[in-house]
Coordinates of C-alpha atoms in Angstrom, one line a residue:
Chain A
M942 CA 29.7 -23.3 -11.4
Y943 CA 31.4 -26.7 -10.7
S944 CA 31.1 -29.0 -7.7
E945 CA 34.1 -29.3 -5.3
K946 CA 34.8 -32.8 -6.7
V947 CA 34.9 -31.5 -10.3
M948 CA 37.3 -28.7 -9.2
D949 CA 39.5 -31.2 -7.4
H950 CA 39.7 -33.5 -10.4
F951 CA 40.4 -30.6 -12.6
Q952 CA 43.1 -29.1 -10.4
N953 CA 44.7 -32.4 -9.5
P954 CA 43.7 -34.7 -12.4
R955 CA 44.4 -38.4 -11.6
N956 CA 46.2 -40.6 -14.1
V957 CA 47.2 -38.0 -16.7
G958 CA 49.5 -39.3 -19.3
E959 CA 50.1 -42.1 -21.8
I960 CA 50.7 -45.9 -21.4
E961 CA 53.4 -47.3 -23.6
N962 CA 52.2 -50.4 -25.5
A963 CA 48.8 -50.0 -24.0
S964 CA 46.4 -52.9 -24.3
G965 CA 43.8 -50.5 -25.7
V966 CA 43.7 -46.9 -26.7
G967 CA 40.6 -44.9 -27.6
T968 CA 40.2 -41.3 -28.8
V969 CA 36.7 -39.7 -29.0
G970 CA 35.3 -36.3 -29.6
N971 CA 36.5 -33.6 -32.0
A972 CA 38.3 -30.4 -31.9
K973 CA 35.4 -28.7 -33.6
C974 CA 33.2 -28.7 -30.5
G975 CA 36.2 -28.3 -28.3
D976 CA 36.6 -31.7 -26.6
I977 CA 38.9 -34.6 -27.4
M978 CA 39.5 -37.4 -24.9
R979 CA 42.1 -40.2 -25.3
M980 CA 42.0 -43.1 -22.9
Y981 CA 44.8 -45.7 -22.5
L982 CA 44.1 -49.0 -20.7
D983 CA 46.6 -51.6 -19.5
I984 CA 44.7 -54.9 -19.2
D985 CA 46.0 -58.1 -17.7
E986 CA 45.5 -61.7 -18.9
N987 CA 42.4 -62.1 -16.7
H988 CA 40.8 -59.1 -18.5
V989 CA 41.3 -56.9 -15.4
I990 CA 42.2 -53.2 -16.0
R991 CA 45.5 -52.8 -14.2
E992 CA 46.0 -49.1 -15.1
A993 CA 44.1 -46.4 -17.0
R994 CA 45.5 -43.1 -18.2
F995 CA 44.2 -40.2 -20.2
K996 CA 44.9 -37.1 -22.2
T997 CA 42.2 -34.5 -22.8
F998 CA 41.7 -31.3 -24.8
G999 CA 38.7 -29.6 -23.3
C1000 CA 37.0 -27.7 -20.6
G1001 CA 37.2 -28.2 -16.9
A1002 CA 34.4 -30.7 -16.9
A1003 CA 36.0 -32.7 -19.7
V1004 CA 39.3 -33.0 -17.7
A1005 CA 37.4 -33.9 -14.5
T1006 CA 35.2 -36.6 -16.2
S1007 CA 38.3 -38.1 -17.9
S1008 CA 40.1 -38.2 -14.6
M1009 CA 37.2 -39.7 -12.7
A1010 CA 36.6 -42.3 -15.5
T1011 CA 40.2 -43.6 -15.2
E1012 CA 39.7 -43.9 -11.4
L1013 CA 36.4 -45.7 -11.8
V1014 CA 37.6 -48.4 -14.3
T1015 CA 40.9 -49.2 -12.6
G1016 CA 40.7 -52.7 -11.1
L1017 CA 37.5 -53.6 -12.9
T1018 CA 37.2 -56.4 -15.4
V1019 CA 36.5 -55.5 -19.0
E1020 CA 32.9 -56.5 -18.6
E1021 CA 32.5 -54.4 -15.5
A1022 CA 34.2 -51.4 -17.1
L1023 CA 31.7 -51.6 -19.9
K1024 CA 28.9 -50.9 -17.4
V1025 CA 30.5 -47.7 -16.2
T1026 CA 28.0 -45.2 -17.6
N1027 CA 28.2 -41.4 -18.0
K1028 CA 25.7 -41.2 -15.1
A1029 CA 28.0 -43.1 -12.8
V1030 CA 30.8 -40.7 -13.8
M1031 CA 28.6 -37.7 -13.1
E1032 CA 27.4 -39.1 -9.8
A1033 CA 30.9 -39.7 -8.7
L1034 CA 31.7 -36.1 -9.4
D1035 CA 28.6 -34.8 -7.4
G1036 CA 27.0 -33.7 -10.7
L1037 CA 27.8 -31.5 -13.6
P1038 CA 26.1 -28.3 -15.0
P1039 CA 23.5 -29.2 -17.6
V1040 CA 25.6 -27.8 -20.5
K1041 CA 28.4 -30.1 -19.5
V1042 CA 26.6 -33.4 -19.5
H1043 CA 28.1 -34.2 -22.9
C1044 CA 31.5 -34.3 -21.3
S1045 CA 30.4 -37.3 -19.2
L1046 CA 29.1 -39.0 -22.4
L1047 CA 32.5 -38.4 -23.9
A1048 CA 34.1 -40.1 -20.9
E1049 CA 31.9 -43.2 -21.2
E1050 CA 32.6 -43.3 -24.9
A1051 CA 36.3 -43.0 -24.4
I1052 CA 36.2 -46.1 -22.1
H1053 CA 34.3 -48.0 -24.8
A1054 CA 36.7 -46.9 -27.5
A1055 CA 39.7 -48.1 -25.6
L1056 CA 38.0 -51.4 -24.9
W1057 CA 37.0 -51.7 -28.6
D1058 CA 40.7 -51.2 -29.5
Y1059 CA 41.7 -53.9 -26.9
A1060 CA 39.1 -56.3 -28.3
E1061 CA 40.2 -55.8 -31.9
K1062 CA 43.9 -56.2 -31.1
N1063 CA 43.2 -59.5 -29.3
H1064 CA 40.4 -60.7 -31.6
L1065 CA 38.0 -60.9 -28.6
K1066 CA 34.3 -60.3 -28.6
I1067 CA 33.1 -58.5 -25.6
E1068 CA 29.4 -58.9 -24.9
G1069 CA 27.5 -55.7 -25.2
L1070 CA 30.4 -53.6 -26.7
E1071 CA 29.6 -51.8 -29.9
R1072 CA 31.8 -49.9 -32.3
P1073 CA 32.3 -46.6 -30.5
K1074 CA 31.1 -43.3 -31.9
T1075 CA 34.0 -41.0 -32.4
D1076 CA 31.8 -37.9 -32.4
I1077 CA 29.6 -37.1 -29.4
S1078 CA 27.5 -34.1 -29.9
E1079 CA 24.0 -33.1 -28.8
H1080 CA 21.5 -30.8 -30.2
E1081 CA 21.1 -27.5 -28.4
E1082 CA 17.7 -27.3 -27.0
E1083 CA 15.7 -24.1 -27.2
E1084 CA 14.6 -22.9 -23.8
E1085 CA 10.9 -22.7 -23.3
W1086 CA 9.3 -19.4 -22.3
Chain B
M273 CA 43.1 -14.5 -0.3
K274 CA 45.2 -13.9 -3.4
N275 CA 45.3 -10.4 -4.9
L276 CA 42.8 -10.0 -7.7
I277 CA 44.2 -9.1 -11.1
Y278 CA 41.4 -7.9 -13.1
L279 CA 42.0 -8.1 -16.9
D280 CA 38.5 -8.1 -18.2
H281 CA 37.7 -4.4 -18.6
A282 CA 35.8 -5.1 -21.8
A283 CA 33.3 -7.1 -19.8
T284 CA 32.8 -4.4 -17.2
T285 CA 34.7 -2.0 -15.1
S286 CA 34.5 -1.0 -11.5
T287 CA 32.5 2.2 -10.9
L288 CA 35.0 5.0 -10.2
P289 CA 34.8 6.3 -6.6
E290 CA 34.2 9.9 -7.9
V291 CA 31.3 8.5 -10.0
V292 CA 29.7 6.8 -6.9
D293 CA 30.1 10.0 -5.0
A294 CA 28.4 12.0 -7.7
M295 CA 25.5 9.5 -7.9
L296 CA 24.8 9.2 -4.2
P297 CA 22.8 12.4 -3.7
Y298 CA 20.5 11.5 -6.5
F299 CA 19.3 8.5 -4.6
S300 CA 18.4 10.5 -1.5
A301 CA 18.6 14.3 -1.4
H302 CA 17.6 14.8 -5.1
Y303 CA 15.2 12.0 -5.6
G304 CA 12.7 14.1 -7.6
N305 CA 11.3 12.9 -10.9
P306 CA 12.7 15.1 -13.6
S307 CA 9.2 15.3 -15.2
S308 CA 7.6 16.9 -12.1
V309 CA 6.7 20.6 -12.2
Y310 CA 7.7 21.6 -8.6
D311 CA 11.0 23.3 -7.9
F312 CA 12.3 20.3 -5.8
A313 CA 12.5 18.2 -8.9
Q314 CA 14.5 20.7 -10.9
Q315 CA 17.8 19.5 -9.6
S316 CA 17.2 16.0 -11.1
K317 CA 16.2 17.6 -14.4
H318 CA 19.2 19.8 -14.4
A319 CA 21.5 16.8 -13.7
V320 CA 20.2 14.8 -16.6
Q321 CA 20.7 17.8 -18.8
Q322 CA 24.2 18.2 -17.7
T323 CA 25.2 14.7 -18.6
R324 CA 23.6 15.2 -22.0
T325 CA 25.8 18.2 -22.6
T326 CA 28.9 16.3 -21.4
I327 CA 28.3 13.5 -23.9
A328 CA 27.2 15.8 -26.7
N329 CA 30.5 17.8 -26.3
A330 CA 32.4 14.5 -26.3
L331 CA 30.9 13.5 -29.7
G332 CA 30.7 16.9 -31.3
C333 CA 26.9 17.0 -31.7
P334 CA 23.9 19.1 -30.3
D335 CA 22.7 18.1 -26.8
K336 CA 19.3 17.1 -28.1
D337 CA 20.8 14.3 -30.2
I338 CA 21.6 12.3 -27.1
Y339 CA 19.0 9.9 -25.7
F340 CA 19.5 7.9 -22.5
T341 CA 18.8 4.2 -22.6
A342 CA 19.3 1.3 -20.2
G343 CA 22.5 0.4 -21.9
G344 CA 24.3 -0.4 -25.1
T345 CA 22.0 -3.4 -26.0
E346 CA 18.9 -1.3 -25.9
A347 CA 20.6 1.4 -27.9
D348 CA 21.5 -1.1 -30.6
N349 CA 18.0 -2.6 -30.6
W350 CA 16.5 0.8 -30.9
A351 CA 18.7 2.1 -33.7
I352 CA 18.3 -1.0 -35.9
K353 CA 14.6 -2.0 -35.3
E354 CA 13.3 1.5 -35.5
T355 CA 15.3 2.5 -38.6
A356 CA 13.9 -0.6 -40.2
H357 CA 10.4 0.3 -39.3
A358 CA 10.7 4.0 -40.2
Y359 CA 12.4 3.6 -43.5
R360 CA 10.7 0.5 -44.7
S361 CA 9.0 2.3 -47.6
K362 CA 12.4 3.2 -48.9
G363 CA 13.8 -0.3 -48.8
N364 CA 14.2 -3.5 -46.7
H365 CA 17.9 -4.2 -47.0
I366 CA 20.3 -3.8 -44.1
I367 CA 24.0 -4.4 -44.0
T368 CA 26.0 -5.3 -41.0
T369 CA 29.1 -7.6 -40.3
K370 CA 29.8 -11.0 -39.1
I371 CA 31.8 -9.8 -36.1
E372 CA 29.1 -7.6 -34.4
H373 CA 28.0 -8.0 -30.8
H374 CA 25.0 -10.2 -30.4
A375 CA 23.0 -7.1 -29.6
V376 CA 23.3 -6.2 -33.3
L377 CA 23.4 -9.7 -34.8
H378 CA 20.3 -11.1 -32.9
T379 CA 18.4 -7.9 -33.7
C380 CA 19.2 -8.3 -37.4
E381 CA 18.2 -12.0 -37.2
Y382 CA 14.9 -10.9 -35.7
L383 CA 14.3 -8.4 -38.5
E384 CA 15.1 -11.2 -41.1
K385 CA 12.3 -13.2 -39.6
N386 CA 10.1 -10.1 -40.1
G387 CA 10.7 -9.6 -43.8
F388 CA 13.9 -7.7 -44.0
E389 CA 17.0 -8.8 -45.9
V390 CA 20.3 -8.6 -44.1
T391 CA 23.8 -8.9 -45.6
Y392 CA 26.5 -9.9 -43.1
L393 CA 29.8 -8.6 -44.4
D394 CA 33.0 -10.7 -44.1
V395 CA 36.1 -9.2 -42.5
N396 CA 39.7 -9.7 -43.4
E397 CA 42.2 -11.7 -41.3
D398 CA 42.7 -8.7 -39.0
G399 CA 39.0 -8.4 -38.5
I400 CA 38.7 -5.3 -40.7
V401 CA 35.6 -4.5 -42.8
T402 CA 37.1 -3.2 -46.0
P403 CA 35.4 -0.2 -47.7
E404 CA 35.5 -2.2 -51.0
S405 CA 33.4 -5.0 -49.5
L406 CA 30.8 -2.5 -48.2
E407 CA 30.8 -0.7 -51.5
K408 CA 30.0 -4.0 -53.3
A409 CA 27.2 -4.9 -50.9
M410 CA 25.3 -1.5 -51.1
R411 CA 22.0 -1.7 -53.0
P412 CA 19.4 0.9 -54.0
D413 CA 17.1 -0.6 -51.3
T414 CA 19.8 -0.5 -48.5
I415 CA 18.4 1.6 -45.7
L416 CA 20.9 1.0 -43.0
V417 CA 24.5 0.1 -42.5
S418 CA 25.5 -0.9 -38.9
I419 CA 29.2 -1.6 -38.3
M420 CA 30.8 -1.6 -34.8
F421 CA 33.4 1.0 -34.1
A422 CA 35.8 -1.5 -32.4
N423 CA 35.4 -5.1 -31.8
N424 CA 34.8 -6.4 -28.2
E425 CA 36.8 -9.6 -28.6
I426 CA 39.8 -8.8 -30.8
G427 CA 39.8 -5.0 -30.4
T428 CA 40.0 -4.2 -34.1
I429 CA 39.1 -0.6 -34.9
Q430 CA 37.1 -0.2 -38.2
P431 CA 37.7 2.5 -40.8
I432 CA 34.4 4.1 -39.6
K433 CA 34.8 7.4 -41.5
E434 CA 35.2 5.7 -44.9
L435 CA 32.5 3.2 -44.2
G436 CA 30.0 5.9 -43.2
E437 CA 30.9 7.9 -46.3
I438 CA 30.0 4.9 -48.5
A439 CA 26.7 4.4 -46.7
H440 CA 25.8 8.0 -47.2
K441 CA 26.9 8.0 -50.9
H442 CA 24.3 5.4 -51.5
G443 CA 21.6 7.1 -49.4
A444 CA 21.7 4.8 -46.4
L445 CA 21.9 5.6 -42.7
F446 CA 25.0 4.7 -40.8
H447 CA 24.9 3.3 -37.2
T448 CA 27.9 2.2 -35.1
D449 CA 28.0 0.2 -31.9
A450 CA 30.7 2.1 -30.0
V451 CA 30.3 0.4 -26.7
Q452 CA 34.0 -0.7 -26.6
A453 CA 35.4 2.4 -28.3
F454 CA 33.6 5.4 -26.6
C455 CA 36.1 7.1 -24.4
Q456 CA 38.9 4.8 -25.5
V457 CA 39.5 6.4 -28.8
P458 CA 38.5 9.9 -30.1
I459 CA 35.1 10.0 -31.8
N460 CA 33.5 12.8 -33.7
V461 CA 30.2 11.9 -35.2
K462 CA 30.1 14.6 -37.7
E463 CA 33.6 14.1 -39.1
M464 CA 33.1 10.4 -39.1
N465 CA 29.8 10.3 -40.9
I466 CA 28.0 8.6 -38.0
D467 CA 24.2 9.0 -38.0
M468 CA 23.6 6.9 -34.9
L469 CA 25.9 5.7 -32.2
S470 CA 25.4 3.3 -29.2
A471 CA 27.4 3.4 -26.0
S472 CA 27.2 2.1 -22.5
G473 CA 28.2 3.4 -19.0
H474 CA 29.8 0.5 -17.3
K475 CA 32.6 -0.1 -19.8
L476 CA 34.2 3.3 -18.9
G477 CA 34.0 3.5 -15.1
G478 CA 30.3 4.3 -15.0
P479 CA 27.4 2.3 -13.5
K480 CA 25.7 -0.6 -15.1
G481 CA 22.2 -0.2 -16.5
I482 CA 22.8 3.1 -18.3
G483 CA 23.8 4.0 -21.8
F484 CA 22.8 6.2 -24.7
L485 CA 21.9 6.4 -28.3
Y486 CA 23.0 9.3 -30.4
I487 CA 20.5 10.1 -33.1
R488 CA 21.5 12.8 -35.6
T489 CA 18.9 15.5 -36.0
G490 CA 16.7 14.8 -39.0
I491 CA 16.6 11.0 -38.6
K492 CA 13.0 10.1 -38.3
I493 CA 13.1 7.0 -36.1
G494 CA 10.4 6.5 -33.5
P495 CA 10.7 5.2 -30.0
L496 CA 11.5 1.6 -29.1
I497 CA 10.0 2.0 -25.6
H498 CA 6.6 3.5 -25.5
G499 CA 4.8 5.0 -22.5
G500 CA 5.7 8.6 -21.7
A501 CA 7.0 11.9 -22.9
Q502 CA 10.6 11.5 -21.5
E503 CA 13.6 12.1 -23.8
R504 CA 11.6 14.3 -26.2
R505 CA 8.9 11.6 -26.5
R506 CA 11.4 9.1 -27.9
R507 CA 12.3 6.9 -24.9
A508 CA 9.6 6.5 -22.3
G509 CA 10.2 5.7 -18.7
T510 CA 11.3 7.7 -15.7
E511 CA 14.9 8.6 -16.2
N512 CA 17.5 6.6 -14.3
V513 CA 18.8 9.8 -12.7
P514 CA 21.6 8.4 -10.5
G515 CA 22.7 6.3 -13.5
I516 CA 22.7 9.3 -15.8
V517 CA 24.6 11.4 -13.3
G518 CA 27.2 8.5 -12.9
L519 CA 27.5 8.2 -16.7
G520 CA 28.2 11.9 -17.0
K521 CA 30.9 11.8 -14.4
A522 CA 32.5 8.7 -15.9
V523 CA 32.6 10.3 -19.4
E524 CA 34.0 13.5 -17.9
I525 CA 36.9 11.6 -16.2
S526 CA 37.5 9.1 -19.0
L527 CA 37.7 11.8 -21.6
A528 CA 40.2 13.8 -19.5
T529 CA 42.4 10.7 -19.0
M530 CA 41.9 9.1 -22.5
E531 CA 45.2 10.2 -24.0
E532 CA 47.2 9.3 -21.0
R533 CA 45.4 5.9 -20.5
A534 CA 45.8 5.0 -24.2
K535 CA 49.5 5.6 -24.0
K536 CA 50.0 3.6 -20.8
E537 CA 47.7 0.8 -21.8
S538 CA 49.0 0.4 -25.3
E539 CA 52.5 0.2 -24.0
L540 CA 51.5 -2.6 -21.6
R541 CA 49.5 -4.3 -24.3
D542 CA 52.4 -4.4 -26.7
Y543 CA 54.8 -5.5 -24.0
M544 CA 52.6 -8.4 -23.1
M545 CA 51.9 -9.4 -26.7
D546 CA 55.6 -9.3 -27.6
R547 CA 56.7 -11.3 -24.6
I548 CA 54.0 -14.0 -24.9
L549 CA 54.7 -14.4 -28.6
A550 CA 58.4 -14.8 -27.9
E551 CA 58.1 -17.0 -24.8
I552 CA 55.1 -19.3 -25.5
P553 CA 55.4 -21.3 -28.7
F554 CA 52.4 -22.1 -31.0
T555 CA 50.7 -18.8 -30.1
R556 CA 49.1 -16.2 -32.3
I557 CA 47.7 -12.7 -31.8
N558 CA 44.1 -12.3 -33.0
G559 CA 43.1 -9.0 -34.5
S560 CA 45.0 -6.1 -36.1
R561 CA 48.2 -5.0 -34.3
K562 CA 47.9 -1.6 -35.9
H563 CA 44.2 -0.7 -35.8
R564 CA 43.6 -1.9 -32.3
L565 CA 42.0 -0.7 -29.0
P566 CA 44.7 0.4 -26.6
N567 CA 43.5 -2.1 -23.9
N568 CA 42.8 -5.2 -25.9
I569 CA 44.9 -8.3 -26.1
N570 CA 43.7 -11.6 -27.7
F571 CA 45.8 -14.7 -28.1
S572 CA 45.2 -18.2 -29.4
F573 CA 47.2 -20.9 -27.7
Q574 CA 47.3 -24.0 -29.9
F575 CA 46.4 -27.4 -28.6
I576 CA 44.5 -26.1 -25.5
E577 CA 41.0 -25.2 -24.6
G578 CA 40.0 -21.8 -23.3
E579 CA 37.7 -22.6 -20.4
S580 CA 40.4 -24.8 -18.7
L581 CA 42.8 -21.9 -19.1
L582 CA 40.3 -19.5 -17.6
I583 CA 39.7 -21.7 -14.5
M584 CA 43.4 -22.1 -14.0
L585 CA 44.0 -18.4 -14.3
D586 CA 41.1 -17.8 -11.9
M587 CA 42.8 -20.0 -9.3
E588 CA 45.7 -17.6 -9.4
G589 CA 43.3 -14.7 -9.0
I590 CA 43.4 -13.6 -12.6
C591 CA 40.1 -12.6 -14.3
A592 CA 40.1 -13.0 -18.1
S593 CA 37.7 -14.2 -20.8
S594 CA 37.8 -16.6 -23.8
G595 CA 36.1 -17.2 -27.1
S596 CA 35.9 -20.9 -26.3
A597 CA 32.5 -22.5 -26.8
C598 CA 32.4 -23.6 -23.2
T599 CA 32.2 -20.1 -22.0
S600 CA 29.4 -19.1 -24.4
G601 CA 26.9 -21.9 -23.5
S602 CA 27.0 -23.3 -27.0
L603 CA 29.2 -25.8 -28.8
D604 CA 30.5 -23.3 -31.3
P605 CA 33.5 -21.0 -30.4
S606 CA 33.4 -17.3 -30.9
H607 CA 31.8 -16.1 -34.2
V608 CA 34.4 -13.3 -34.3
L609 CA 37.3 -15.7 -34.2
L610 CA 35.7 -17.9 -36.9
A611 CA 35.0 -14.8 -39.0
I612 CA 38.8 -13.9 -39.1
G613 CA 39.4 -17.4 -40.4
L614 CA 40.6 -19.4 -37.3
P615 CA 39.8 -23.1 -37.4
H616 CA 37.5 -24.3 -34.6
E617 CA 40.2 -25.9 -32.5
I618 CA 42.3 -22.8 -32.5
A619 CA 39.4 -20.5 -31.8
H620 CA 38.6 -22.8 -28.7
G621 CA 42.0 -22.0 -27.3
S622 CA 41.7 -18.2 -27.2
L623 CA 42.2 -15.8 -24.4
R624 CA 41.1 -12.2 -24.1
L625 CA 42.8 -9.8 -21.7
T626 CA 41.5 -6.3 -21.5
L627 CA 43.5 -3.7 -19.6
G628 CA 42.3 -0.9 -17.4
N629 CA 44.0 2.2 -15.9
E630 CA 44.8 0.4 -12.6
N631 CA 46.8 -2.5 -14.2
T632 CA 50.5 -2.4 -13.6
K633 CA 53.6 -3.9 -15.3
E634 CA 54.2 -6.1 -12.2
E635 CA 50.7 -7.6 -12.7
I636 CA 51.4 -8.2 -16.4
D637 CA 54.7 -9.9 -15.5
F638 CA 53.0 -12.2 -13.0
V639 CA 50.3 -13.1 -15.6
I640 CA 52.9 -13.9 -18.2
E641 CA 54.7 -16.3 -15.8
Q642 CA 51.4 -17.9 -14.9
L643 CA 50.4 -18.3 -18.5
K644 CA 53.6 -20.0 -19.4
K645 CA 53.1 -22.5 -16.6
I646 CA 49.4 -23.1 -17.3
V647 CA 49.7 -23.3 -21.0
G648 CA 52.5 -25.8 -20.5
R649 CA 50.5 -27.9 -18.1
L650 CA 47.4 -28.0 -20.3
R651 CA 49.5 -28.9 -23.3
E652 CA 51.0 -31.8 -21.4
M653 CA 47.5 -33.0 -20.9
S654 CA 46.4 -32.5 -24.5
P655 CA 46.0 -35.3 -27.0
L656 CA 46.3 -32.7 -29.8
Y657 CA 49.8 -31.6 -28.5
E658 CA 50.8 -35.3 -28.2
D659 CA 49.8 -36.0 -31.8
Y660 CA 51.6 -32.9 -33.0
M661 CA 54.8 -33.7 -31.1
K662 CA 54.9 -37.3 -32.3
K663 CA 54.3 -36.3 -35.9
G664 CA 56.9 -33.6 -35.6
N665 CA 59.5 -36.0 -34.2
K666 CA 59.1 -38.6 -36.9

């Protein structure tokens, strides 16, 4: 059901854990639909992400997308990190099953939420960053016959 | 490759070797159509009849009350839809429960769209439908009550005899989906006030694609499948003769071993439940401990999600299932776990293990050790666990 990359990131998730006194922390999703992601970012004075860590309650895809997202944003500037989309996360994982696309949306939103927290703490305005949605859900589509 | 530890017997079972042996001649030597007149086909006809007798004896009913179907789902569809059609002049109210299999729930929802009224009974925290709640829901226009014998997820066994009695007292028919219970616990349709009963072959060591519906003599429901005179004109289509033969053999063996299996499996079940409860904190057992199928185990591990758990178990060669949303293809967790009152996040972290005759204590010990490791690992990764521990430490 999952690609080899997804399975690899699920079995050996990168950057699991917390960062003490993180520059920004964002939590998205809700337990009701079974996914919660928390992203910790350590950002230096040049607005470059030195380290990213995560904790996730969720399925295999949720863990793998969080893990991949932390890898993708590490070393990027805040502005660059903002451009890491759910599509980029999915592509880096060699795709996700259609029912798991919302997991990648959650990963994108977790990055935004952590950046938002960073911006608020430092009274910064980051171009293009909007208040994150805490709840990512999508409507189930009826299959056509 | 790792040894496979199969703990998902409620999903399906392997077809017993004796069953396969019994079936094989009916693909080749005895391939005749039971409806044909020539002598060559008589063996097929006889074999179908033999299975009918085996099942009828198991349930305590006349042979002619057993009708072969393509499985439990068809049997459920048939019983509910055709009772609704046949008894419509008497009323249009049906009663079922919130914890039924989708074969019953979706059929009832279909009937609701077609002008019938359906009451979905609540269950208590053990997953039991109380006789009082059925009594309260009965109406003069109630034509059918359909309540499963034992639940497929949490293994809770219903007080079928009492529930059937209440349905009859109010002039309604009583159907039960016994897919998980047949050949696991003793069933007598007459003593238990059952008018119709659905069952399936592949849950008890038989082949897939075969099941049956028991319809008590005197119940006037028509066929669901039209197109031929098979099964006393009530279920058209050439009989699945090898499947029926396999079903017969599986029932014969399962009945003979039922008592012994129930003892062995319930001991393993209780051993595992006790150990997990003692050794993994923040864990609960779902379903009744007393009124429970001998082979069903269902846990909720707080702070973790079921699909992750299943994948990690799979990597150790352990086959299990979960009530997590991610395994159902929707965002909602199991309707059964929600019906017994679990909050969403705890329902998401559920695990169902269903035992079979071949499972050993060594396997269970291995699974317990793996579960301790995996649950611990997933909790380390869980923001819910982090929040809980931080709050707890303050």
